[in-house]
PDB file of C-alpha atoms in Angstrom:
ATOM      1  CA  MET U   1      -0.073   0.052   0.030  1.00 44.00           C
ATOM      2  CA  ALA U   2       2.854   2.383   0.659  1.00 45.00           C
ATOM      3  CA  GLU U   3       4.395   1.691  -2.766  1.00 49.00           C
ATOM      4  CA  GLU U   4       1.152   2.489  -4.465  1.00 47.00           C
ATOM      5  CA  ALA U   5       0.546   5.593  -2.396  1.00 44.00           C
ATOM      6  CA  GLY U   6       4.032   6.601  -3.326  1.00 48.00           C
ATOM      7  CA  GLY U   7       3.314   5.849  -7.098  1.00 46.00           C
ATOM      8  CA  VAL U   8       0.128   7.925  -6.981  1.00 39.00           C
ATOM      9  CA  ASP U   9       2.140  10.761  -5.323  1.00 45.00           C
ATOM     10  CA  ASP U  10       4.605  10.650  -8.315  1.00 50.00           C
ATOM     11  CA  LEU U  11       1.927  11.219 -10.619  1.00 42.00           C
ATOM     12  CA  LYS U  12       0.456  14.315  -8.958  1.00 52.00           C
ATOM     13  CA  ALA U  13       1.372  17.593 -10.214  1.00 63.00           C
ATOM     14  CA  ALA U  14       2.865  19.919  -7.565  1.00 71.00           C
ATOM     15  CA  ASN U  15       0.671  22.399  -5.909  1.00 76.00           C
ATOM     16  CA  ALA U  16       1.342  26.161  -5.682  1.00 69.00           C
ATOM     17  CA  LYS U  17       3.065  25.802  -2.217  1.00 75.00           C
ATOM     18  CA  GLU U  18       5.232  23.021  -3.513  1.00 79.00           C
ATOM     19  CA  LEU U  19       6.209  24.849  -6.624  1.00 78.00           C
ATOM     20  CA  HIS U  20       7.033  27.808  -4.378  1.00 75.00           C
ATOM     21  CA  ARG U  21       9.245  25.885  -2.323  1.00 80.00           C
ATOM     22  CA  ALA U  22      10.916  24.027  -5.213  1.00 81.00           C
ATOM     23  CA  ILE U  23      11.733  27.252  -7.207  1.00 81.00           C
ATOM     24  CA  ARG U  24      12.728  28.972  -3.901  1.00 81.00           C
ATOM     25  CA  GLU U  25      15.201  26.457  -2.973  1.00 83.00           C
ATOM     26  CA  GLU U  26      16.485  26.566  -6.652  1.00 84.00           C
ATOM     27  CA  GLY U  27      17.055  30.121  -6.342  1.00 81.00           C
ATOM     28  CA  GLU U  28      18.843  29.879  -2.708  1.00 85.00           C
ATOM     29  CA  ASP U  29      21.105  27.315  -4.371  1.00 85.00           C
ATOM     30  CA  GLU U  30      21.827  29.898  -7.259  1.00 86.00           C
ATOM     31  CA  LEU U  31      22.476  32.753  -4.762  1.00 84.00           C
ATOM     32  CA  ARG U  32      25.001  30.603  -3.001  1.00 86.00           C
ATOM     33  CA  ARG U  33      26.987  29.837  -6.235  1.00 87.00           C
ATOM     34  CA  PRO U  34      30.472  31.511  -6.468  1.00 90.00           C
ATOM     35  CA  LEU U  35      30.663  34.576  -8.694  1.00 90.00           C
ATOM     36  CA  ALA U  36      32.895  32.862 -11.046  1.00 93.00           C
ATOM     37  CA  SER U  37      30.472  29.925 -11.502  1.00 92.00           C
ATOM     38  CA  LEU U  38      27.679  32.468 -12.127  1.00 92.00           C
ATOM     39  CA  PHE U  39      29.797  34.408 -14.467  1.00 96.00           C
ATOM     40  CA  TRP U  40      30.886  31.440 -16.750  1.00 96.00           C
ATOM     41  CA  SER U  41      27.466  29.853 -16.865  1.00 95.00           C
ATOM     42  CA  GLY U  42      26.071  33.217 -17.732  1.00 95.00           C
ATOM     43  CA  ILE U  43      28.627  33.622 -20.547  1.00 97.00           C
ATOM     44  CA  ALA U  44      27.712  30.236 -21.824  1.00 96.00           C
ATOM     45  CA  ALA U  45      24.021  31.191 -21.869  1.00 96.00           C
ATOM     46  CA  GLY U  46      24.688  34.454 -23.690  1.00 96.00           C
ATOM     47  CA  LEU U  47      26.689  32.639 -26.306  1.00 96.00           C
ATOM     48  CA  ALA U  48      24.135  29.702 -26.603  1.00 96.00           C
ATOM     49  CA  ILE U  49      21.184  32.133 -26.827  1.00 96.00           C
ATOM     50  CA  ASN U  50      22.579  33.362 -30.141  1.00 95.00           C
ATOM     51  CA  ALA U  51      21.132  30.090 -31.646  1.00 95.00           C
ATOM     52  CA  SER U  52      17.494  31.466 -31.688  1.00 96.00           C
ATOM     53  CA  LEU U  53      18.860  34.370 -33.974  1.00 95.00           C
ATOM     54  CA  LEU U  54      20.759  31.776 -36.121  1.00 94.00           C
ATOM     55  CA  ALA U  55      17.815  29.406 -36.489  1.00 95.00           C
ATOM     56  CA  GLU U  56      15.245  32.428 -37.292  1.00 96.00           C
ATOM     57  CA  GLY U  57      17.723  33.565 -39.815  1.00 94.00           C
ATOM     58  CA  VAL U  58      17.942  30.139 -41.627  1.00 93.00           C
ATOM     59  CA  LEU U  59      14.419  29.582 -41.633  1.00 95.00           C
ATOM     60  CA  TYR U  60      13.905  33.204 -42.958  1.00 94.00           C
ATOM     61  CA  GLN U  61      16.359  32.448 -45.838  1.00 92.00           C
ATOM     62  CA  LYS U  62      14.938  29.257 -46.873  1.00 90.00           C
ATOM     63  CA  LEU U  63      11.249  29.865 -46.667  1.00 90.00           C
ATOM     64  CA  PRO U  64       9.244  31.682 -49.457  1.00 88.00           C
ATOM     65  CA  GLY U  65       7.530  34.901 -48.689  1.00 81.00           C
ATOM     66  CA  GLY U  66       4.035  34.954 -47.454  1.00 81.00           C
ATOM     67  CA  ALA U  67       1.807  35.926 -44.514  1.00 81.00           C
ATOM     68  CA  TRP U  68       2.458  32.731 -42.701  1.00 89.00           C
ATOM     69  CA  ARG U  69       6.270  32.791 -42.901  1.00 91.00           C
ATOM     70  CA  ASP U  70       6.630  34.968 -39.806  1.00 91.00           C
ATOM     71  CA  LEU U  71       5.005  32.091 -37.738  1.00 93.00           C
ATOM     72  CA  VAL U  72       7.412  29.490 -38.860  1.00 95.00           C
ATOM     73  CA  VAL U  73      10.460  31.690 -38.740  1.00 95.00           C
ATOM     74  CA  ALA U  74       9.408  32.131 -35.142  1.00 95.00           C
ATOM     75  CA  MET U  75       9.728  28.588 -34.597  1.00 96.00           C
ATOM     76  CA  GLY U  76      13.448  29.052 -34.567  1.00 96.00           C
ATOM     77  CA  TYR U  77      13.204  31.421 -31.579  1.00 97.00           C
ATOM     78  CA  PRO U  78      12.843  28.670 -28.848  1.00 97.00           C
ATOM     79  CA  VAL U  79      16.133  27.053 -29.949  1.00 96.00           C
ATOM     80  CA  GLY U  80      18.322  29.033 -27.824  1.00 96.00           C
ATOM     81  CA  PHE U  81      16.090  28.715 -24.896  1.00 96.00           C
ATOM     82  CA  LEU U  82      15.903  25.014 -25.206  1.00 96.00           C
ATOM     83  CA  ILE U  83      19.687  24.903 -25.087  1.00 96.00           C
ATOM     84  CA  VAL U  84      20.025  27.260 -22.287  1.00 95.00           C
ATOM     85  CA  ILE U  85      17.350  25.973 -19.983  1.00 93.00           C
ATOM     86  CA  LEU U  86      17.778  22.256 -20.670  1.00 92.00           C
ATOM     87  CA  GLY U  87      21.515  22.984 -20.288  1.00 92.00           C
ATOM     88  CA  ARG U  88      20.972  24.377 -16.768  1.00 90.00           C
ATOM     89  CA  MET U  89      22.967  27.762 -17.922  1.00 94.00           C
ATOM     90  CA  GLN U  90      22.326  30.938 -16.034  1.00 92.00           C
ATOM     91  CA  LEU U  91      19.793  33.067 -17.912  1.00 92.00           C
ATOM     92  CA  PHE U  92      18.968  36.554 -16.401  1.00 92.00           C
ATOM     93  CA  THR U  93      15.107  36.348 -17.140  1.00 89.00           C
ATOM     94  CA  GLU U  94      14.757  32.986 -15.444  1.00 85.00           C
ATOM     95  CA  SER U  95      16.371  34.562 -12.465  1.00 84.00           C
ATOM     96  CA  THR U  96      13.675  37.262 -12.141  1.00 79.00           C
ATOM     97  CA  ILE U  97      11.649  34.632 -10.174  1.00 83.00           C
ATOM     98  CA  THR U  98      14.068  32.241  -8.866  1.00 83.00           C
ATOM     99  CA  ALA U  99      16.061  35.049  -7.100  1.00 84.00           C
ATOM    100  CA  VAL U 100      13.109  36.842  -6.081  1.00 83.00           C
ATOM    101  CA  LEU U 101      11.216  34.342  -4.196  1.00 82.00           C
ATOM    102  CA  PRO U 102      13.992  33.904  -1.691  1.00 82.00           C
ATOM    103  CA  LEU U 103      14.036  37.607  -1.272  1.00 82.00           C
ATOM    104  CA  VAL U 104      10.226  38.231  -0.700  1.00 77.00           C
ATOM    105  CA  SER U 105      10.204  35.082   1.502  1.00 78.00           C
ATOM    106  CA  ASP U 106      13.013  36.404   3.716  1.00 78.00           C
ATOM    107  CA  PRO U 107      13.061  40.339   2.998  1.00 78.00           C
ATOM    108  CA  THR U 108      16.397  41.330   4.646  1.00 83.00           C
ATOM    109  CA  ARG U 109      19.235  43.409   3.540  1.00 87.00           C
ATOM    110  CA  GLU U 110      21.247  40.502   3.028  1.00 85.00           C
ATOM    111  CA  SER U 111      18.860  38.886   0.698  1.00 83.00           C
ATOM    112  CA  LEU U 112      18.515  42.096  -1.125  1.00 88.00           C
ATOM    113  CA  VAL U 113      22.267  42.190  -1.756  1.00 90.00           C
ATOM    114  CA  ARG U 114      22.520  38.584  -2.705  1.00 88.00           C
ATOM    115  CA  THR U 115      19.726  38.954  -5.259  1.00 89.00           C
ATOM    116  CA  LEU U 116      21.329  42.133  -6.801  1.00 91.00           C
ATOM    117  CA  ARG U 117      24.780  40.392  -6.952  1.00 92.00           C
ATOM    118  CA  LEU U 118      23.073  37.452  -8.970  1.00 92.00           C
ATOM    119  CA  TRP U 119      21.417  39.774 -11.203  1.00 93.00           C
ATOM    120  CA  GLY U 120      24.349  41.922 -12.030  1.00 94.00           C
ATOM    121  CA  VAL U 121      26.818  39.196 -12.646  1.00 95.00           C
ATOM    122  CA  VAL U 122      24.286  37.005 -14.745  1.00 95.00           C
ATOM    123  CA  LEU U 123      23.134  39.939 -16.818  1.00 96.00           C
ATOM    124  CA  GLY U 124      26.670  41.232 -17.293  1.00 96.00           C
ATOM    125  CA  ALA U 125      27.755  37.707 -18.333  1.00 97.00           C
ATOM    126  CA  ASN U 126      24.679  37.213 -20.677  1.00 97.00           C
ATOM    127  CA  LEU U 127      25.462  40.325 -22.503  1.00 97.00           C
ATOM    128  CA  ILE U 128      29.023  39.645 -22.983  1.00 97.00           C
ATOM    129  CA  GLY U 129      28.154  36.273 -24.402  1.00 97.00           C
ATOM    130  CA  THR U 130      25.382  37.864 -26.755  1.00 97.00           C
ATOM    131  CA  ALA U 131      27.888  40.331 -27.904  1.00 97.00           C
ATOM    132  CA  MET U 132      30.725  37.858 -28.685  1.00 96.00           C
ATOM    133  CA  GLY U 133      28.082  35.727 -30.613  1.00 94.00           C
ATOM    134  CA  ALA U 134      26.857  38.624 -32.579  1.00 95.00           C
ATOM    135  CA  ALA U 135      30.360  39.692 -33.421  1.00 95.00           C
ATOM    136  CA  VAL U 136      31.008  36.159 -34.923  1.00 93.00           C
ATOM    137  CA  ILE U 137      27.885  36.355 -36.874  1.00 92.00           C
ATOM    138  CA  ALA U 138      28.634  39.995 -38.122  1.00 91.00           C
ATOM    139  CA  PHE U 139      32.284  39.582 -38.855  1.00 90.00           C
ATOM    140  CA  GLY U 140      33.109  35.889 -38.753  1.00 78.00           C
ATOM    141  CA  GLY U 141      31.498  34.705 -41.920  1.00 71.00           C
ATOM    142  CA  LEU U 142      29.192  32.345 -39.986  1.00 70.00           C
ATOM    143  CA  GLY U 143      26.887  30.611 -42.524  1.00 69.00           C
ATOM    144  CA  SER U 144      26.278  31.729 -45.879  1.00 73.00           C
ATOM    145  CA  ALA U 145      26.086  35.576 -47.110  1.00 74.00           C
ATOM    146  CA  GLY U 146      22.245  34.784 -47.569  1.00 83.00           C
ATOM    147  CA  ALA U 147      21.924  33.497 -43.882  1.00 85.00           C
ATOM    148  CA  HIS U 148      23.956  36.664 -42.732  1.00 89.00           C
ATOM    149  CA  ASP U 149      21.459  39.004 -44.474  1.00 91.00           C
ATOM    150  CA  ALA U 150      18.458  37.005 -43.311  1.00 93.00           C
ATOM    151  CA  MET U 151      19.667  37.305 -39.458  1.00 94.00           C
ATOM    152  CA  ILE U 152      19.951  41.106 -39.968  1.00 94.00           C
ATOM    153  CA  ALA U 153      16.442  41.045 -41.765  1.00 94.00           C
ATOM    154  CA  VAL U 154      15.076  39.010 -38.678  1.00 95.00           C
ATOM    155  CA  ALA U 155      16.641  41.783 -36.289  1.00 95.00           C
ATOM    156  CA  LEU U 156      15.639  44.872 -37.946  1.00 96.00           C
ATOM    157  CA  PRO U 157      12.040  44.991 -36.608  1.00 94.00           C
ATOM    158  CA  ILE U 158      13.194  45.772 -33.210  1.00 95.00           C
ATOM    159  CA  LEU U 159      14.273  49.370 -34.535  1.00 95.00           C
ATOM    160  CA  GLU U 160      10.585  50.002 -35.139  1.00 94.00           C
ATOM    161  CA  HIS U 161      10.050  50.429 -31.388  1.00 93.00           C
ATOM    162  CA  SER U 162      10.722  53.492 -29.302  1.00 95.00           C
ATOM    163  CA  PRO U 163      12.586  52.977 -25.893  1.00 95.00           C
ATOM    164  CA  PHE U 164       9.238  53.284 -24.090  1.00 96.00           C
ATOM    165  CA  ALA U 165       7.595  50.828 -26.674  1.00 96.00           C
ATOM    166  CA  THR U 166      10.262  48.273 -26.162  1.00 96.00           C
ATOM    167  CA  LEU U 167       9.966  48.375 -22.371  1.00 96.00           C
ATOM    168  CA  VAL U 168       6.320  47.879 -22.633  1.00 96.00           C
ATOM    169  CA  ASN U 169       6.619  44.913 -24.839  1.00 96.00           C
ATOM    170  CA  ALA U 170       9.318  43.509 -22.510  1.00 96.00           C
ATOM    171  CA  VAL U 171       6.777  43.344 -19.669  1.00 96.00           C
ATOM    172  CA  PRO U 172       4.699  40.371 -21.062  1.00 95.00           C
ATOM    173  CA  ALA U 173       8.100  38.655 -22.202  1.00 95.00           C
ATOM    174  CA  GLY U 174       9.202  38.790 -18.581  1.00 93.00           C
ATOM    175  CA  PHE U 175       5.808  37.483 -17.300  1.00 92.00           C
ATOM    176  CA  LEU U 176       5.877  34.589 -19.608  1.00 94.00           C
ATOM    177  CA  ILE U 177       9.533  33.619 -19.090  1.00 93.00           C
ATOM    178  CA  ALA U 178       8.802  33.726 -15.287  1.00 89.00           C
ATOM    179  CA  ILE U 179       5.550  31.551 -15.922  1.00 88.00           C
ATOM    180  CA  LEU U 180       7.876  29.207 -17.788  1.00 90.00           C
ATOM    181  CA  ALA U 181      10.290  29.032 -14.748  1.00 86.00           C
ATOM    182  CA  TRP U 182       7.354  28.393 -12.462  1.00 84.00           C
ATOM    183  CA  SER U 183       5.758  25.831 -14.879  1.00 86.00           C
ATOM    184  CA  LEU U 184       9.031  23.664 -15.376  1.00 86.00           C
ATOM    185  CA  PRO U 185       8.791  21.727 -11.995  1.00 84.00           C
ATOM    186  CA  ASN U 186       5.740  20.242 -13.157  1.00 83.00           C
ATOM    187  CA  ALA U 187       6.380  19.656 -16.862  1.00 78.00           C
ATOM    188  CA  ARG U 188       8.641  16.707 -16.362  1.00 76.00           C
ATOM    189  CA  GLU U 189       8.977  14.796 -19.659  1.00 82.00           C
ATOM    190  CA  GLN U 190       6.957  17.694 -21.557  1.00 89.00           C
ATOM    191  CA  SER U 191       9.892  20.284 -20.682  1.00 91.00           C
ATOM    192  CA  PHE U 192      10.738  20.673 -24.390  1.00 93.00           C
ATOM    193  CA  LEU U 193       7.262  21.364 -25.307  1.00 94.00           C
ATOM    194  CA  VAL U 194       6.554  23.827 -22.383  1.00 94.00           C
ATOM    195  CA  ILE U 195       9.890  25.753 -23.281  1.00 95.00           C
ATOM    196  CA  PHE U 196       8.958  25.708 -27.000  1.00 96.00           C
ATOM    197  CA  ALA U 197       5.327  26.706 -26.519  1.00 95.00           C
ATOM    198  CA  VAL U 198       5.942  29.649 -24.310  1.00 95.00           C
ATOM    199  CA  THR U 199       8.943  31.092 -26.133  1.00 96.00           C
ATOM    200  CA  TRP U 200       7.152  30.715 -29.326  1.00 96.00           C
ATOM    201  CA  VAL U 201       4.426  32.859 -27.895  1.00 96.00           C
ATOM    202  CA  VAL U 202       7.103  35.332 -27.015  1.00 96.00           C
ATOM    203  CA  ALA U 203       8.352  35.466 -30.548  1.00 96.00           C
ATOM    204  CA  ILE U 204       4.946  35.681 -32.340  1.00 94.00           C
ATOM    205  CA  GLY U 205       3.860  38.315 -30.007  1.00 94.00           C
ATOM    206  CA  GLY U 206       6.770  40.397 -30.836  1.00 92.00           C
ATOM    207  CA  PHE U 207       7.556  41.008 -27.246  1.00 95.00           C
ATOM    208  CA  SER U 208      10.991  42.142 -26.161  1.00 94.00           C
ATOM    209  CA  HIS U 209      13.413  39.724 -24.324  1.00 95.00           C
ATOM    210  CA  SER U 210      16.371  41.503 -23.103  1.00 94.00           C
ATOM    211  CA  VAL U 211      19.016  38.762 -23.788  1.00 96.00           C
ATOM    212  CA  VAL U 212      17.823  37.527 -27.048  1.00 95.00           C
ATOM    213  CA  GLY U 213      17.051  41.192 -27.980  1.00 95.00           C
ATOM    214  CA  SER U 214      20.637  42.081 -27.037  1.00 96.00           C
ATOM    215  CA  SER U 215      21.899  39.552 -29.634  1.00 96.00           C
ATOM    216  CA  GLU U 216      19.895  41.438 -32.149  1.00 97.00           C
ATOM    217  CA  ALA U 217      20.853  44.660 -31.259  1.00 97.00           C
ATOM    218  CA  PHE U 218      24.668  44.000 -31.047  1.00 97.00           C
ATOM    219  CA  LEU U 219      24.308  42.474 -34.540  1.00 96.00           C
ATOM    220  CA  LEU U 220      22.559  45.659 -35.854  1.00 97.00           C
ATOM    221  CA  PHE U 221      25.122  47.815 -33.921  1.00 97.00           C
ATOM    222  CA  TYR U 222      28.151  45.742 -35.685  1.00 96.00           C
ATOM    223  CA  THR U 223      26.443  46.202 -39.174  1.00 95.00           C
ATOM    224  CA  GLY U 224      25.898  49.931 -38.982  1.00 95.00           C
ATOM    225  CA  HIS U 225      21.997  49.640 -38.554  1.00 96.00           C
ATOM    226  CA  ALA U 226      22.100  51.096 -35.064  1.00 95.00           C
ATOM    227  CA  ASP U 227      24.702  53.424 -33.076  1.00 95.00           C
ATOM    228  CA  VAL U 228      25.785  52.290 -29.592  1.00 96.00           C
ATOM    229  CA  VAL U 229      23.568  54.593 -27.819  1.00 96.00           C
ATOM    230  CA  ARG U 230      20.389  53.246 -29.489  1.00 96.00           C
ATOM    231  CA  ALA U 231      21.683  49.639 -29.158  1.00 96.00           C
ATOM    232  CA  VAL U 232      22.157  50.023 -25.501  1.00 96.00           C
ATOM    233  CA  PHE U 233      19.853  52.562 -24.199  1.00 96.00           C
ATOM    234  CA  GLY U 234      16.990  52.242 -26.740  1.00 96.00           C
ATOM    235  CA  LEU U 235      16.895  48.640 -27.034  1.00 96.00           C
ATOM    236  CA  ILE U 236      18.768  46.616 -24.238  1.00 96.00           C
ATOM    237  CA  VAL U 237      18.236  48.817 -21.226  1.00 97.00           C
ATOM    238  CA  PRO U 238      14.511  49.212 -21.602  1.00 97.00           C
ATOM    239  CA  ALA U 239      14.011  45.465 -22.317  1.00 96.00           C
ATOM    240  CA  VAL U 240      15.840  44.700 -19.147  1.00 96.00           C
ATOM    241  CA  VAL U 241      13.641  46.957 -17.069  1.00 96.00           C
ATOM    242  CA  GLY U 242      10.475  45.539 -18.757  1.00 95.00           C
ATOM    243  CA  ASN U 243      11.498  41.986 -18.162  1.00 95.00           C
ATOM    244  CA  LEU U 244      12.056  42.785 -14.382  1.00 93.00           C
ATOM    245  CA  ILE U 245       8.766  44.458 -14.215  1.00 93.00           C
ATOM    246  CA  GLY U 246       7.009  41.438 -15.710  1.00 92.00           C
ATOM    247  CA  GLY U 247       8.794  38.834 -14.095  1.00 88.00           C
ATOM    248  CA  ALA U 248      10.097  39.810 -10.679  1.00 84.00           C
ATOM    249  CA  GLY U 249       7.662  42.913 -10.244  1.00 84.00           C
ATOM    250  CA  ILE U 250       4.572  41.066 -11.246  1.00 84.00           C
ATOM    251  CA  PHE U 251       4.667  37.348 -11.562  1.00 79.00           C
ATOM    252  CA  ALA U 252       7.100  36.611  -8.870  1.00 76.00           C
ATOM    253  CA  LEU U 253       4.925  38.646  -6.380  1.00 76.00           C
ATOM    254  CA  LEU U 254       1.639  37.060  -7.548  1.00 78.00           C
ATOM    255  CA  ALA U 255       3.213  33.561  -7.002  1.00 73.00           C
ATOM    256  CA  HIS U 256       4.535  34.537  -3.633  1.00 70.00           C
ATOM    257  CA  GLY U 257       1.161  36.083  -2.839  1.00 69.00           C
ATOM    258  CA  GLN U 258      -0.874  33.005  -3.463  1.00 73.00           C
ATOM    259  CA  VAL U 259       1.122  30.950  -0.831  1.00 72.00           C
ATOM    260  CA  ARG U 260       2.275  33.619   1.702  1.00 68.00           C
ATOM    261  CA  GLY U 261      -0.723  32.773   4.117  1.00 65.00           C
ATOM    262  CA  GLU U 262       0.217  29.090   3.992  1.00 64.00           C
ATOM    263  CA  MET U 263       3.876  29.494   4.866  1.00 62.00           C
ATOM    264  CA  THR U 264       4.055  28.283   8.576  1.00 58.00           C
ATOM    265  CA  GLU U 265       6.143  29.386  11.503  1.00 52.00           C
ATOM    266  CA  GLU U 266       8.122  26.413  11.084  1.00 50.00           C
ATOM    267  CA  THR U 267       9.147  27.320   7.760  1.00 60.00           C
ATOM    268  CA  ARG U 268       9.989  30.874   8.769  1.00 61.00           C
ATOM    269  CA  ARG U 269      12.143  29.345  11.629  1.00 63.00           C
ATOM    270  CA  GLN U 270      13.943  27.118   9.234  1.00 61.00           C
ATOM    271  CA  ARG U 271      14.747  30.109   6.985  1.00 64.00           C
ATOM    272  CA  ARG U 272      16.054  32.062  10.211  1.00 68.00           C
ATOM    273  CA  ASP U 273      18.133  29.130  11.148  1.00 67.00           C
ATOM    274  CA  ALA U 274      19.398  28.807   7.672  1.00 67.00           C
ATOM    275  CA  ARG U 275      20.577  32.583   7.550  1.00 68.00           C
ATOM    276  CA  ARG U 276      22.206  32.271  11.061  1.00 72.00           C
ATOM    277  CA  GLN U 277      24.144  29.196   9.893  1.00 72.00           C
ATOM    278  CA  ARG U 278      25.237  31.207   6.785  1.00 70.00           C
ATOM    279  CA  ARG U 279      26.405  33.954   9.011  1.00 73.00           C
ATOM    280  CA  LEU U 280      28.327  31.447  11.325  1.00 75.00           C
ATOM    281  CA  GLU U 281      29.994  29.903   8.158  1.00 70.00           C
ATOM    282  CA  ARG U 282      31.189  33.243   6.838  1.00 69.00           C
ATOM    283  CA  ARG U 283      32.676  34.088  10.277  1.00 72.00           C
ATOM    284  CA  ALA U 284      34.392  30.928  10.487  1.00 72.00           C
ATOM    285  CA  ALA U 285      35.725  31.300   7.016  1.00 67.00           C
ATOM    286  CA  SER U 286      37.095  34.698   7.941  1.00 65.00           C
ATOM    287  CA  GLY U 287      38.745  33.416  11.052  1.00 60.00           C
ATOM    288  CA  ALA U 288      36.421  35.412  13.431  1.00 48.00           C
ATOM    289  CA  LYS U 289      35.550  34.148  16.599  1.00 42.00           C
ATOM    290  CA  VAL U 290      32.202  32.362  16.476  1.00 42.00           C
ATOM    291  CA  ILE U 291      30.017  32.810  19.654  1.00 40.00           C
TER     292      ILE U 291
END
């Protein structure tokens, strides 16, 4: 009977409280990672996310013109996300929820500093990676000349938006990627389909994703279609702000709000004990006397 009960439990989808705990614990693990680990993982993610632009460019090049082409070209957009998320690399927009749940569950100065530290390192590393990848596309002769031109054509539409419009379009992208991170613990064998579906919606909706958008912005800068001010302050910075509003400012707070009342005193005590243990470990590592 115990084995049967265990089998039934395995088939059940996690409820909101269990998802909150799983993602919060994942976020706490990320927040404890060394800076070097976060940085190199973020570099890898920034490089790998360029696969979205590559895939979209190849599809754009190979397909005939037509009203339906944009829908099919957008199917290349999830490729970079599939590589990054299934490869467990550090992506800034995923951390808008994974790093925020530990913060809102334990709103201390220490938690805020750790969250800002993770965001700063991961976002900076992601942008370095996308800048490197876009440079290879622009100057390295990656793919055929037709594919190169097609990738520029795929990136050009982001110039149609003002900085404010980019920010507004980035809010739903941040919200959807946060939903994706929230859903993955329940996705199990369907992770591929969940990642594909959510990121395809981001693409066909024309929403602005800060990391993929930075790959496009850097490519347009390298090829002379945008100056550095437009690329950074007109495209990348507004997308980062919008993603934060949608992911950390809206969805993460909603996700926490739905379980806040169910978080027991025992849970809060465990977090306080864990925080005290981290402080003791830091004092021990620095050679200070532990009292």
